[in-house]
Structure formats: structure tokens, C-alpha cells
mmCIF file of C-alpha atoms in Angstrom:
data_model
loop_
_atom_site.group_PDB
_atom_site.id
_atom_site.type_symbol
_atom_site.label_atom_id
_atom_site.label_comp_id
_atom_site.label_asym_id
_atom_site.label_seq_id
_atom_site.Cartn_x
_atom_site.Cartn_y
_atom_site.Cartn_z
ATOM 1 C CA MET A 1 107.021 68.656 115.262
ATOM 2 C CA GLY A 2 106.421 69.902 111.718
ATOM 3 C CA LYS A 3 108.470 72.510 109.937
ATOM 4 C CA LYS A 4 108.144 76.027 111.327
ATOM 5 C CA VAL A 5 106.344 78.544 109.111
ATOM 6 C CA LEU A 6 106.244 82.207 110.081
ATOM 7 C CA VAL A 7 103.110 84.079 108.981
ATOM 8 C CA VAL A 8 103.450 87.886 108.933
ATOM 9 C CA ASP A 9 100.147 89.644 108.268
ATOM 10 C CA ASP A 10 98.217 92.440 109.973
ATOM 11 C CA ASP A 11 94.814 91.060 108.965
ATOM 12 C CA PRO A 12 93.486 88.707 111.675
ATOM 13 C CA ASP A 13 91.256 86.850 109.194
ATOM 14 C CA VAL A 14 94.186 86.123 106.907
ATOM 15 C CA ARG A 15 96.338 85.021 109.846
ATOM 16 C CA LEU A 16 93.629 82.628 111.001
ATOM 17 C CA PHE A 17 93.205 81.245 107.490
ATOM 18 C CA ASN A 18 96.941 80.683 107.070
ATOM 19 C CA VAL A 19 97.362 79.112 110.486
ATOM 20 C CA THR A 20 94.476 76.711 109.823
ATOM 21 C CA VAL A 21 95.928 75.633 106.474
ATOM 22 C CA LEU A 22 99.362 75.171 108.015
ATOM 23 C CA GLU A 23 98.115 73.135 110.962
ATOM 24 C CA GLU A 24 95.976 70.950 108.717
ATOM 25 C CA HIS A 25 99.074 70.081 106.734
ATOM 26 C CA GLY A 26 101.258 69.322 109.724
ATOM 27 C CA TYR A 27 103.320 72.507 109.899
ATOM 28 C CA THR A 28 103.991 74.539 113.028
ATOM 29 C CA PRO A 29 102.767 78.089 112.500
ATOM 30 C CA LEU A 30 104.365 81.129 114.100
ATOM 31 C CA VAL A 31 102.486 84.413 113.891
ATOM 32 C CA ALA A 32 103.504 88.084 113.666
ATOM 33 C CA THR A 33 101.148 91.015 113.113
ATOM 34 C CA ASN A 34 103.594 93.470 111.526
ATOM 35 C CA GLY A 35 106.997 93.698 109.897
ATOM 36 C CA GLU A 36 108.879 94.574 113.048
ATOM 37 C CA GLU A 37 107.422 91.688 115.002
ATOM 38 C CA GLY A 38 108.066 89.414 112.031
ATOM 39 C CA LYS A 39 111.728 90.384 111.878
ATOM 40 C CA ASN A 40 112.248 89.697 115.575
ATOM 41 C CA LEU A 41 110.474 86.351 115.390
ATOM 42 C CA ALA A 42 112.454 85.338 112.300
ATOM 43 C CA ARG A 43 115.721 86.079 114.101
ATOM 44 C CA GLN A 44 114.606 84.250 117.221
ATOM 45 C CA GLU A 45 112.974 81.186 115.692
ATOM 46 C CA LYS A 46 114.797 80.765 112.370
ATOM 47 C CA PRO A 47 111.674 79.389 110.616
ATOM 48 C CA ASP A 48 111.806 77.067 107.609
ATOM 49 C CA LEU A 49 109.520 79.345 105.602
ATOM 50 C CA VAL A 50 108.059 82.847 105.819
ATOM 51 C CA ILE A 51 104.628 83.783 104.418
ATOM 52 C CA LEU A 52 104.679 87.540 104.135
ATOM 53 C CA ASP A 53 102.076 90.221 103.453
ATOM 54 C CA VAL A 54 103.160 93.495 101.797
ATOM 55 C CA LEU A 55 100.848 96.233 103.064
ATOM 56 C CA MET A 56 101.157 96.465 106.843
ATOM 57 C CA PRO A 57 101.454 99.178 109.486
ATOM 58 C CA ARG A 58 104.839 100.216 110.967
ATOM 59 C CA GLU A 59 107.008 98.352 108.460
ATOM 60 C CA SER A 60 105.810 97.012 105.129
ATOM 61 C CA GLY A 61 106.542 93.556 103.766
ATOM 62 C CA ILE A 62 108.708 95.187 101.116
ATOM 63 C CA ARG A 63 111.123 96.435 103.743
ATOM 64 C CA LEU A 64 111.023 93.186 105.736
ATOM 65 C CA TYR A 65 111.579 91.123 102.591
ATOM 66 C CA ARG A 66 114.727 93.116 101.840
ATOM 67 C CA GLU A 67 115.919 92.732 105.390
ATOM 68 C CA LEU A 68 115.384 88.973 105.322
ATOM 69 C CA LYS A 69 117.144 88.581 101.996
ATOM 70 C CA THR A 70 120.148 90.676 102.974
ATOM 71 C CA ASP A 71 120.625 89.198 106.447
ATOM 72 C CA ARG A 72 123.447 86.661 106.441
ATOM 73 C CA THR A 73 121.673 84.383 108.878
ATOM 74 C CA LEU A 74 118.184 84.608 107.334
ATOM 75 C CA LYS A 75 118.653 84.959 103.597
ATOM 76 C CA HIS A 76 118.434 81.198 102.981
ATOM 77 C CA ILE A 77 114.849 81.104 104.354
ATOM 78 C CA PRO A 78 112.378 80.847 101.474
ATOM 79 C CA VAL A 79 109.647 83.473 101.335
ATOM 80 C CA ILE A 80 106.143 83.258 99.907
ATOM 81 C CA MET A 81 104.661 86.708 99.381
ATOM 82 C CA LEU A 82 100.895 86.714 99.966
ATOM 83 C CA SER A 83 99.366 90.082 99.241
ATOM 84 C CA GLY A 84 96.686 92.159 97.553
ATOM 85 C CA ILE A 85 99.517 94.137 95.958
ATOM 86 C CA ALA A 86 100.239 92.947 92.435
ATOM 87 C CA GLU A 87 103.424 90.925 91.915
ATOM 88 C CA LYS A 88 104.462 93.326 89.165
ATOM 89 C CA SER A 89 104.335 96.277 91.586
ATOM 90 C CA PHE A 90 106.306 94.351 94.185
ATOM 91 C CA LEU A 91 109.030 93.473 91.706
ATOM 92 C CA ARG A 92 109.171 97.030 90.352
ATOM 93 C CA SER A 93 109.515 98.420 93.860
ATOM 94 C CA GLN A 94 112.481 96.115 94.510
ATOM 95 C CA LYS A 95 114.060 97.282 91.276
ATOM 96 C CA VAL A 96 113.565 100.961 92.160
ATOM 97 C CA LEU A 97 115.010 100.477 95.649
ATOM 98 C CA ALA A 98 118.033 98.767 94.139
ATOM 99 C CA GLU A 99 118.449 101.710 91.728
ATOM 100 C CA PHE A 100 118.319 104.084 94.704
ATOM 101 C CA GLY A 101 121.383 102.393 96.123
ATOM 102 C CA ASP A 102 119.907 99.558 98.154
ATOM 103 C CA LYS A 103 121.271 96.057 97.612
ATOM 104 C CA GLU A 104 119.769 93.910 94.884
ATOM 105 C CA VAL A 105 117.762 91.042 96.281
ATOM 106 C CA PRO A 106 116.522 87.864 94.573
ATOM 107 C CA GLU A 107 112.863 87.417 93.713
ATOM 108 C CA PRO A 108 110.726 85.614 96.297
ATOM 109 C CA GLU A 109 110.341 81.850 96.003
ATOM 110 C CA ALA A 110 106.619 82.339 95.270
ATOM 111 C CA TYR A 111 104.121 85.156 94.959
ATOM 112 C CA LEU A 112 100.418 84.680 95.619
ATOM 113 C CA GLU A 113 97.809 87.374 95.208
ATOM 114 C CA LYS A 114 95.039 87.582 97.811
ATOM 115 C CA PRO A 115 92.565 86.041 98.160
ATOM 116 C CA VAL A 116 94.034 82.584 97.803
ATOM 117 C CA GLU A 117 92.359 79.168 98.042
ATOM 118 C CA ALA A 118 93.499 76.778 100.789
ATOM 119 C CA GLU A 119 94.603 74.149 98.244
ATOM 120 C CA GLU A 120 96.669 76.671 96.289
ATOM 121 C CA LEU A 121 98.390 77.888 99.427
ATOM 122 C CA ALA A 122 99.093 74.367 100.656
ATOM 123 C CA ALA A 123 100.435 73.303 97.269
ATOM 124 C CA THR A 124 102.708 76.349 97.072
ATOM 125 C CA ILE A 125 104.088 75.740 100.564
ATOM 126 C CA GLN A 126 104.749 72.124 99.688
ATOM 127 C CA LYS A 127 106.459 73.078 96.455
ATOM 128 C CA VAL A 128 108.671 75.710 98.100
ATOM 129 C CA LEU A 129 109.659 73.490 101.007
ATOM 130 C CA GLY A 130 110.300 70.589 98.673
ATOM 131 C CA MET B 1 112.959 119.022 111.142
ATOM 132 C CA LYS B 2 112.544 116.380 108.396
ATOM 133 C CA THR B 3 109.280 115.085 107.005
ATOM 134 C CA LYS B 4 110.096 111.416 106.574
ATOM 135 C CA LYS B 5 106.716 109.920 107.270
ATOM 136 C CA LEU B 6 103.312 111.392 106.534
ATOM 137 C CA LEU B 7 99.904 110.201 107.580
ATOM 138 C CA PHE B 8 97.350 110.738 104.820
ATOM 139 C CA VAL B 9 93.891 110.781 106.370
ATOM 140 C CA THR B 10 91.108 110.426 103.845
ATOM 141 C CA LYS B 11 87.430 109.704 103.476
ATOM 142 C CA PHE B 12 88.062 109.666 99.704
ATOM 143 C CA GLU B 13 85.526 112.382 98.852
ATOM 144 C CA GLU B 14 87.747 115.291 99.870
ATOM 145 C CA LEU B 15 91.266 113.958 99.352
ATOM 146 C CA GLY B 16 92.051 111.519 96.579
ATOM 147 C CA PHE B 17 95.200 110.089 95.065
ATOM 148 C CA ASP B 18 95.730 113.175 92.916
ATOM 149 C CA ALA B 19 95.978 115.225 96.127
ATOM 150 C CA LEU B 20 98.499 112.803 97.557
ATOM 151 C CA LYS B 21 100.525 112.847 94.350
ATOM 152 C CA SER B 22 100.813 116.615 94.590
ATOM 153 C CA LEU B 23 102.528 116.156 97.955
ATOM 154 C CA LEU B 24 105.152 113.760 96.686
ATOM 155 C CA GLY B 25 107.523 116.664 96.082
ATOM 156 C CA LEU B 26 108.197 116.164 99.787
ATOM 157 C CA ARG B 27 110.446 113.290 98.751
ATOM 158 C CA LEU B 28 113.098 115.895 98.022
ATOM 159 C CA ALA B 29 112.705 117.010 101.634
ATOM 160 C CA GLY B 30 113.185 113.492 102.937
ATOM 161 C CA LEU B 31 109.768 111.815 102.585
ATOM 162 C CA GLU B 32 110.165 108.016 102.646
ATOM 163 C CA HIS B 33 106.959 106.615 104.023
ATOM 164 C CA VAL B 34 103.246 107.293 103.459
ATOM 165 C CA VAL B 35 100.631 105.838 105.787
ATOM 166 C CA PHE B 36 96.990 105.837 104.630
ATOM 167 C CA VAL B 37 94.333 106.215 107.274
ATOM 168 C CA ASN B 38 90.627 105.679 106.697
ATOM 169 C CA VAL B 39 88.374 105.911 109.719
ATOM 170 C CA ILE B 40 84.890 104.461 109.418
ATOM 171 C CA GLU B 41 82.779 106.611 111.727
ATOM 172 C CA ARG B 42 81.079 104.489 114.356
ATOM 173 C CA ASP B 43 77.591 105.759 113.569
ATOM 174 C CA ARG B 44 77.789 104.321 110.057
ATOM 175 C CA VAL B 45 77.941 100.786 111.405
ATOM 176 C CA ALA B 46 76.568 101.222 114.930
ATOM 177 C CA MET B 47 74.000 99.084 116.697
ATOM 178 C CA ARG B 48 70.444 99.944 115.743
ATOM 179 C CA ARG B 49 67.245 98.711 117.241
ATOM 180 C CA GLY B 50 66.067 95.664 115.347
ATOM 181 C CA THR B 51 69.195 95.302 113.191
ATOM 182 C CA GLY B 52 72.082 95.195 115.688
ATOM 183 C CA TYR B 53 75.679 95.927 114.686
ATOM 184 C CA ASN B 54 75.922 96.371 110.949
ATOM 185 C CA LYS B 55 78.818 94.016 110.284
ATOM 186 C CA LYS B 56 77.975 93.703 106.596
ATOM 187 C CA GLU B 57 78.263 97.461 106.149
ATOM 188 C CA GLU B 58 81.564 97.491 108.035
ATOM 189 C CA ILE B 59 82.983 94.827 105.718
ATOM 190 C CA ARG B 60 81.722 96.725 102.680
ATOM 191 C CA LEU B 61 83.299 99.987 103.816
ATOM 192 C CA ARG B 62 86.556 98.321 104.853
ATOM 193 C CA GLU B 63 86.933 96.483 101.566
ATOM 194 C CA THR B 64 86.051 99.541 99.496
ATOM 195 C CA ALA B 65 88.778 101.477 101.291
ATOM 196 C CA ASN B 66 91.179 98.563 101.053
ATOM 197 C CA ILE B 67 90.769 98.239 97.290
ATOM 198 C CA ARG B 68 91.484 101.945 96.810
ATOM 199 C CA PHE B 69 94.492 101.890 99.095
ATOM 200 C CA ILE B 70 95.940 98.848 97.323
ATOM 201 C CA GLN B 71 95.878 100.754 94.035
ATOM 202 C CA TRP B 72 97.486 103.802 95.624
ATOM 203 C CA ALA B 73 100.046 101.677 97.408
ATOM 204 C CA GLU B 74 101.065 99.890 94.228
ATOM 205 C CA ASN B 75 101.761 103.237 92.640
ATOM 206 C CA LEU B 76 103.838 104.463 95.594
ATOM 207 C CA PHE B 77 105.730 101.195 96.047
ATOM 208 C CA GLU B 78 106.750 101.396 92.410
ATOM 209 C CA GLN B 79 108.282 104.791 93.165
ATOM 210 C CA GLY B 80 110.366 103.276 95.948
ATOM 211 C CA LEU B 81 108.278 104.637 98.831
ATOM 212 C CA GLU B 82 107.259 102.727 101.935
ATOM 213 C CA VAL B 83 103.497 102.447 102.470
ATOM 214 C CA GLY B 84 101.300 101.490 105.412
ATOM 215 C CA VAL B 85 97.541 101.334 105.906
ATOM 216 C CA TYR B 86 95.062 101.741 108.741
ATOM 217 C CA ILE B 87 91.356 101.094 108.118
ATOM 218 C CA VAL B 88 89.602 101.297 111.455
ATOM 219 C CA VAL B 89 86.176 101.831 112.952
ATOM 220 C CA GLY B 90 86.018 104.543 115.597
ATOM 221 C CA ASN B 91 86.270 108.251 116.282
ATOM 222 C CA LEU B 92 88.212 110.057 113.563
ATOM 223 C CA VAL B 93 90.412 112.206 115.786
ATOM 224 C CA SER B 94 91.216 109.469 118.322
ATOM 225 C CA GLU B 95 92.113 106.978 115.620
ATOM 226 C CA VAL B 96 94.273 109.475 113.729
ATOM 227 C CA ILE B 97 96.160 110.335 116.910
ATOM 228 C CA LYS B 98 96.648 106.660 117.723
ATOM 229 C CA ALA B 99 97.997 105.965 114.227
ATOM 230 C CA ALA B 100 100.257 109.046 114.335
ATOM 231 C CA GLN B 101 101.727 107.888 117.636
ATOM 232 C CA LYS B 102 102.190 104.278 116.529
ATOM 233 C CA GLU B 103 103.829 105.368 113.306
ATOM 234 C CA GLU B 104 105.746 108.299 114.829
ATOM 235 C CA SER B 105 104.720 110.335 111.812
ATOM 236 C CA ASP B 106 106.119 113.806 111.073
ATOM 237 C CA LEU B 107 103.049 115.259 109.368
ATOM 238 C CA ILE B 108 99.317 114.584 109.354
ATOM 239 C CA VAL B 109 97.479 115.505 106.147
ATOM 240 C CA ILE B 110 93.728 115.866 106.489
ATOM 241 C CA GLY B 111 90.884 117.397 104.496
ATOM 242 C CA ARG B 112 88.666 120.173 105.732
ATOM 243 C CA SER B 113 86.156 119.312 108.446
ATOM 244 C CA GLN B 114 82.897 117.956 107.026
ATOM 245 C CA LYS B 115 80.775 118.510 110.128
ATOM 246 C CA GLY B 116 77.826 120.886 109.997
ATOM 247 C CA VAL B 117 77.826 124.231 111.810
ATOM 248 C CA LEU B 118 75.760 123.050 114.786
ATOM 249 C CA LYS B 119 77.719 119.849 115.222
ATOM 250 C CA GLN B 120 80.963 121.852 115.078
ATOM 251 C CA LEU B 121 79.720 124.246 117.708
ATOM 252 C CA TYR B 122 78.894 121.519 120.186
ATOM 253 C CA ALA B 123 81.392 118.827 119.292
ATOM 254 C CA GLY B 124 84.127 121.032 117.808
ATOM 255 C CA SER B 125 85.629 120.485 114.373
ATOM 256 C CA ASP B 126 87.864 117.502 113.716
ATOM 257 C CA VAL B 127 90.732 119.802 112.778
ATOM 258 C CA THR B 128 90.453 121.889 115.951
ATOM 259 C CA GLU B 129 90.252 118.813 118.134
ATOM 260 C CA LEU B 130 93.152 117.200 116.329
ATOM 261 C CA LEU B 131 95.338 120.256 116.785
ATOM 262 C CA HIS B 132 94.656 120.314 120.495
ATOM 263 C CA ARG B 133 95.506 116.687 120.970
ATOM 264 C CA THR B 134 98.535 116.141 118.778
ATOM 265 C CA ALA B 135 102.093 117.394 118.798
ATOM 266 C CA THR B 136 102.461 116.532 115.109
ATOM 267 C CA PRO B 137 102.139 119.281 112.465
ATOM 268 C CA VAL B 138 98.818 119.136 110.619
ATOM 269 C CA LEU B 139 98.299 120.078 106.982
ATOM 270 C CA VAL B 140 94.671 120.918 106.239
ATOM 271 C CA TYR B 141 94.780 120.225 102.556
ATOM 272 C CA LYS B 142 92.268 121.817 100.227
ATOM 273 C CA TYR B 143 93.414 120.318 97.037
ATOM 274 C CA MET B 144 91.485 121.815 94.144
ATOM 275 C CA SER B 145 88.728 122.939 96.482
ATOM 276 C CA GLU B 146 88.111 126.429 95.249
ATOM 277 C CA TYR B 147 90.978 126.629 92.817
ATOM 278 C CA SER B 148 90.206 126.390 89.176
ATOM 279 C CA PHE B 149 93.506 124.533 88.806
ATOM 280 C CA ALA B 150 95.099 121.759 90.792
ATOM 281 C CA LEU B 151 98.103 122.549 92.928
ATOM 282 C CA GLU B 152 101.160 120.851 91.581
ATOM 283 C CA LYS B 153 103.712 122.148 94.060
ATOM 284 C CA PRO B 154 101.910 123.152 97.260
ATOM 285 C CA PHE B 155 105.121 123.932 99.128
ATOM 286 C CA GLU B 156 106.610 126.136 96.428
ATOM 287 C CA ARG B 157 105.544 129.549 97.814
ATOM 288 C CA PRO B 158 104.418 129.418 101.438
ATOM 289 C CA LEU B 159 103.040 132.408 103.268
ATOM 290 C CA LEU B 160 104.419 132.134 106.793
ATOM 291 C CA ALA B 161 102.385 133.950 109.445
ATOM 292 C CA ILE B 162 104.424 135.031 112.440
ATOM 293 C CA ASP B 163 102.958 136.214 115.735
ATOM 294 C CA TRP B 164 106.098 135.396 117.751
ATOM 295 C CA SER B 165 104.373 132.602 119.620
ATOM 296 C CA PRO B 166 106.482 129.476 120.290
ATOM 297 C CA ALA B 167 104.381 127.589 117.729
ATOM 298 C CA SER B 168 104.949 130.159 114.990
ATOM 299 C CA LEU B 169 108.687 130.114 115.687
ATOM 300 C CA LYS B 170 108.596 126.332 115.475
ATOM 301 C CA ALA B 171 107.011 126.776 112.047
ATOM 302 C CA VAL B 172 110.225 128.544 110.973
ATOM 303 C CA ASP B 173 112.192 125.407 111.818
ATOM 304 C CA TYR B 174 109.676 123.235 110.031
ATOM 305 C CA LEU B 175 109.923 125.256 106.827
ATOM 306 C CA LYS B 176 113.709 125.201 107.010
ATOM 307 C CA GLY B 177 113.437 121.429 106.746
ATOM 308 C CA LEU B 178 111.601 121.850 103.448
ATOM 309 C CA ALA B 179 114.290 124.073 101.926
ATOM 310 C CA LYS B 180 114.760 121.766 98.949
ATOM 311 C CA ILE B 181 111.178 122.166 97.740
ATOM 312 C CA VAL B 182 110.447 125.761 98.751
ATOM 313 C CA ARG B 183 111.197 128.457 96.186
ATOM 314 C CA GLU B 184 110.084 131.610 97.937
ATOM 315 C CA ILE B 185 108.707 132.396 101.384
ATOM 316 C CA ASN B 186 106.637 135.455 102.226
ATOM 317 C CA VAL B 187 106.867 136.096 105.941
ATOM 318 C CA ILE B 188 104.035 138.144 107.345
ATOM 319 C CA HIS B 189 103.042 139.662 110.646
ATOM 320 C CA VAL B 190 99.542 141.072 110.978
ATOM 321 C CA ALA B 191 99.504 143.910 113.497
ATOM 322 C CA SER B 192 96.204 144.890 115.075
ATOM 323 C CA GLU B 193 94.786 148.403 114.617
ATOM 324 C CA LYS B 194 95.408 148.916 118.334
ATOM 325 C CA GLU B 195 99.124 148.172 118.019
ATOM 326 C CA ILE B 196 99.637 150.997 115.521
ATOM 327 C CA SER B 197 97.353 153.588 117.036
ATOM 328 C CA GLY B 198 100.081 156.141 117.834
ATOM 329 C CA SER B 199 99.573 159.838 118.216
ATOM 330 C CA SER B 200 101.429 160.660 115.013
ATOM 331 C CA ALA B 201 102.272 159.209 111.622
ATOM 332 C CA MET B 202 105.842 158.912 112.858
ATOM 333 C CA ASP B 203 104.774 156.642 115.734
ATOM 334 C CA VAL B 204 102.863 154.403 113.378
ATOM 335 C CA GLN B 205 105.845 154.161 111.030
ATOM 336 C CA LYS B 206 108.121 153.395 113.968
ATOM 337 C CA THR B 207 105.949 150.477 115.036
ATOM 338 C CA ARG B 208 105.854 149.170 111.505
ATOM 339 C CA LYS B 209 109.638 149.466 111.193
ATOM 340 C CA ALA B 210 110.212 147.606 114.459
ATOM 341 C CA LYS B 211 107.949 144.743 113.379
ATOM 342 C CA ARG B 212 109.587 144.663 109.991
ATOM 343 C CA ARG B 213 113.065 144.433 111.566
ATOM 344 C CA LYS B 214 111.975 141.457 113.627
ATOM 345 C CA LEU B 215 110.648 139.797 110.506
ATOM 346 C CA ASP B 216 113.911 140.515 108.693
ATOM 347 C CA ALA B 217 115.737 138.442 111.292
ATOM 348 C CA ILE B 218 113.498 135.504 110.358
ATOM 349 C CA CYS B 219 114.071 136.170 106.663
ATOM 350 C CA ASP B 220 117.812 135.914 107.305
ATOM 351 C CA VAL B 221 117.323 132.399 108.659
ATOM 352 C CA PHE B 222 115.696 131.317 105.388
ATOM 353 C CA GLU B 223 118.091 133.264 103.175
ATOM 354 C CA SER B 224 120.976 131.398 104.797
ATOM 355 C CA GLU B 225 119.290 128.202 103.546
ATOM 356 C CA GLY B 226 119.202 129.663 100.040
ATOM 357 C CA ILE B 227 115.464 130.440 100.049
ATOM 358 C CA GLU B 228 114.283 133.734 98.628
ATOM 359 C CA THR B 229 112.279 135.513 101.328
ATOM 360 C CA ARG B 230 110.215 138.700 101.684
ATOM 361 C CA ALA B 231 108.853 140.312 104.824
ATOM 362 C CA HIS B 232 105.447 141.999 105.045
ATOM 363 C CA VAL B 233 103.591 143.829 107.778
ATOM 364 C CA TYR B 234 99.818 144.011 107.335
ATOM 365 C CA ILE B 235 97.384 145.811 109.571
ATOM 366 C CA GLY B 236 93.939 144.586 110.566
ATOM 367 C CA ASP B 237 92.125 141.384 111.415
ATOM 368 C CA PRO B 238 94.522 138.473 110.803
ATOM 369 C CA LYS B 239 91.673 136.247 109.618
ATOM 370 C CA HIS B 240 91.109 138.509 106.612
ATOM 371 C CA GLU B 241 94.587 139.947 106.152
ATOM 372 C CA LEU B 242 96.254 136.550 105.855
ATOM 373 C CA GLU B 243 93.886 135.525 103.114
ATOM 374 C CA LYS B 244 94.490 138.834 101.354
ATOM 375 C CA ALA B 245 98.273 138.508 101.701
ATOM 376 C CA ALA B 246 98.211 134.933 100.411
ATOM 377 C CA ARG B 247 96.409 136.135 97.319
ATOM 378 C CA GLU B 248 98.693 139.129 96.779
ATOM 379 C CA CYS B 249 101.844 137.060 97.227
ATOM 380 C CA GLN B 250 100.432 134.254 95.039
ATOM 381 C CA ALA B 251 101.089 131.882 97.895
ATOM 382 C CA THR B 252 100.512 128.166 97.461
ATOM 383 C CA ILE B 253 100.001 127.411 101.152
ATOM 384 C CA ILE B 254 99.575 129.260 104.465
ATOM 385 C CA VAL B 255 101.861 128.110 107.286
ATOM 386 C CA MET B 256 101.302 129.166 110.880
ATOM 387 C CA GLY B 257 101.570 128.084 114.489
ATOM 388 C CA SER B 258 98.427 126.553 115.932
ATOM 389 C CA SER B 259 96.465 128.322 118.628
ATOM 390 C CA GLY B 260 97.444 128.163 122.278
ATOM 391 C CA LYS B 261 93.814 128.551 123.331
ATOM 392 C CA THR B 262 92.022 125.686 125.046
ATOM 393 C CA GLY B 263 89.627 123.627 122.954
ATOM 394 C CA TRP B 264 86.566 125.020 124.712
ATOM 395 C CA VAL B 265 87.592 128.677 124.337
ATOM 396 C CA GLU B 266 88.501 128.100 120.714
ATOM 397 C CA ARG B 267 85.185 126.415 119.983
ATOM 398 C CA TRP B 268 83.176 129.357 121.285
ATOM 399 C CA LEU B 269 85.370 132.313 120.482
ATOM 400 C CA GLY B 270 87.267 130.965 117.503
ATOM 401 C CA SER B 271 90.921 131.525 116.616
ATOM 402 C CA THR B 272 92.858 132.639 113.597
ATOM 403 C CA PRO B 273 94.428 129.232 112.861
ATOM 404 C CA ARG B 274 91.056 127.510 113.113
ATOM 405 C CA HIS B 275 89.430 130.104 110.884
ATOM 406 C CA ILE B 276 92.164 129.878 108.254
ATOM 407 C CA ALA B 277 92.229 126.072 108.386
ATOM 408 C CA GLU B 278 88.512 125.817 107.836
ATOM 409 C CA LYS B 279 87.582 128.856 105.788
ATOM 410 C CA SER B 280 90.597 129.801 103.696
ATOM 411 C CA VAL B 281 90.846 128.495 100.155
ATOM 412 C CA TYR B 282 94.555 127.867 100.724
ATOM 413 C CA PRO B 283 95.977 124.633 102.103
ATOM 414 C CA THR B 284 96.971 125.366 105.679
ATOM 415 C CA LEU B 285 99.892 123.839 107.526
ATOM 416 C CA LEU B 286 99.490 124.250 111.279
ATOM 417 C CA ILE B 287 102.431 123.664 113.566
ATOM 418 C CA PRO B 288 101.569 122.956 117.190
ATOM 419 C CA PRO B 289 103.773 124.188 120.029
ATOM 420 C CA GLU B 290 106.028 121.647 121.775
ATOM 421 C CA LYS B 291 103.882 119.428 123.962
ATOM 422 C CA LYS B 292 103.218 115.891 125.040
ATOM 423 C CA LYS B 293 103.925 113.469 122.226
#
């Protein structure tokens, strides 16, 4: 069985695209449709990698990213952010939240802006997972 | 009552990002999360003879909305706010209610109804239908509509209409929760001509005094929160008097309980909240009575 990769995205087309790329490259995809579901699945399955969208209903990827990176048991899991939101905005938001008293968190292992080509996604996953 | 999460319902023509920005003062009252909702009305993409379901148009509308929301979201994320998005095809009111329930939002912000007079008469206005089906307060926002200037602080000077209904008393609680962004509240009761038709001037004054005393008790609630408050009793048709009072008090918003009438009765006979929500130039915050959530 290949390494487990958790995909958290509310867009069914993006989920399908990610799952196809992952399966083609021998990974085992796990799928969540929002931040809450993603958090529960991450705790349950302890994936080797998380591919995370930012703009989602219920709980955004910004919140989930912080939760992953401040959870003792999950913070070692690398995260690839995959979003239409610009990387600069994501990083600024993390800075602002830290200024408001939240914990500082490290930057994600990779940041890809949507839409992404299959080869670019596969190469990034490979690079992050070593 | 805190306003932590607001649902911003937009078709883009009536409420843009500038309107949303003017509501961000709510952060001082606890706002943490903004959820954008764009509903693509079914008839814009519906099946048509010879062409079928217009999938291309759906994708175009979805992506147009998505691109706008991404820009808005980037701006809000950078201010440390949480943001969510719903772009769905369906009936506006049903989809807004679904999103409000899923998100457990504390306030729904919506523009004025865009339906024509005939359509409103038979199908009801979106605002009226929404108010009957949701237990969440609804702000009918008329940002810059008839004003020559844009509202910068819509919650600064509310005019609170009191008719002693459970919904209007709930509005008192709601405004208390906004104490940090409210500077002055004008509390008003509009008495009907009938209520003051006494046999002498003394009787009329007595009625006015009694109403005023009751309003003073509500003023005390706000004063204890540090909000400057004034009580007013107006006489006449509430639909016109509230508008007049809002102007005289230089109010920035009208706050009132929503109607207890059934949707059908309200559609045919009308109600003050519906009239104010749809006709007044002032943004209108309508608080529904406690009901199914």
C-alpha cells in the first residue's frame, strides 16, 4: 500500500483530479470535503501528507492548517496548500493571527495556486515526501 | 447575543465588497467569520427546449462568482478573519437558509429584493420569505442605495422600533450585543391615532406618558451598557413615522422585530417590517421571534 495522502477540498472536480493524480503515482488517497472532516480524518488516519484547500465552508483551510501545525500528534505531517487564494495572502493571514495572540506556525512545506497541472502536483508531492 | 459569524448573500449588483467592508466594524462586537453566498437562480441555467441544461452558463456564473469571492477572501484573510464560500444553483431563499443552518450563522446580510411587483405579489419577496423561514436575524442592507454618501459605520446610530412584541424585545438583546460599536440608540414607539384618541388633551398626554415610561425602561437597559439612548413616541402610521424618525434622529439603520403575520397574510396585506425592509432608504435589521432553528 502506498503512502496515505489526505485531500481536503470542497470542490468535487478538484478532489477527483487530486485523487486521480495520487492513484496514478501509487499513493493511497483519503478524501475530506471540509475542514472539520479533514481534521477528524487526519486524527484517525495519521496520513503521510495533507493536500489542503483554503476557501471551504464550515472551517477554512487557514484554521485547519493552524490546528494541524499546533497539534502535538499531527504537526510533523507535511502540508501542501492548494488554493485559489494567493500564497502571499495566506502567509499574511497567519502572521495576523499570530499577532492576535494565536501561536506562530511554520510555513507550509509547499504552496500551489489553482489550477495546477498534474505533473506539477505529482512533482511537488514527490519532493515533499522525499 | 454575539455576532460571530455573518452570511453575506450577494448577487454582486446590489451588494459589493465596499458594502461588506462597511460591516467589518462588527469585529469589535465579536465578528470572526464571514461566509459568502451566491445563489445562481435555477432559471438562468435551466433546461430549455432544444438546448437542454445550460452547463456552460452554470460554469461561467460559478467561476465569475468564485473569482470575485477569492479576491474578497484574500482581503479578509489578511485581516485575520475566517472566510467561507457557497456558490450554488437553486432557489435563493432555500439555499440561504440551508447555508445559515450549516454554518450556524448569527446574522444574514442580504440586499433588497429584486423581484418585480407582480412576481412579489404572487411569489412573495425574498426578504419576506426569508424572514418567515429563518430564526436568524436578517439585515436588509441598502448600502449607498439612495444615500449620496456611503455608510461607514452602519451600526453607529440605530433607530430601534419597539411595539412590545417578543421579536422587538429580542431586538433589544441583539443591540446590547453590539454595545462596542453603537454610539447612540433612539428608541421609538409609534402609537396609532386610535390609541391616543382620548376625550381630552389630558388623556392623550397620559397615554403618551405611559408609553414613554415603558420606553424609558428599555433605555435604562442600554444606558447600563454605556450606550447613550433617547426615547421617542410618534403618532401615526408606523410605515411613515419610522422613516420620518430615522431622518430626524439621523439614524444609520432601523432595527425592529420581524412580523408575526403568516407569509400569506403578509403578502396580501403587507406589514411594517416588510414595508421598511423593502421601501425605506435605511438599512433594516429585522430580528425574528424565537422559533425553530
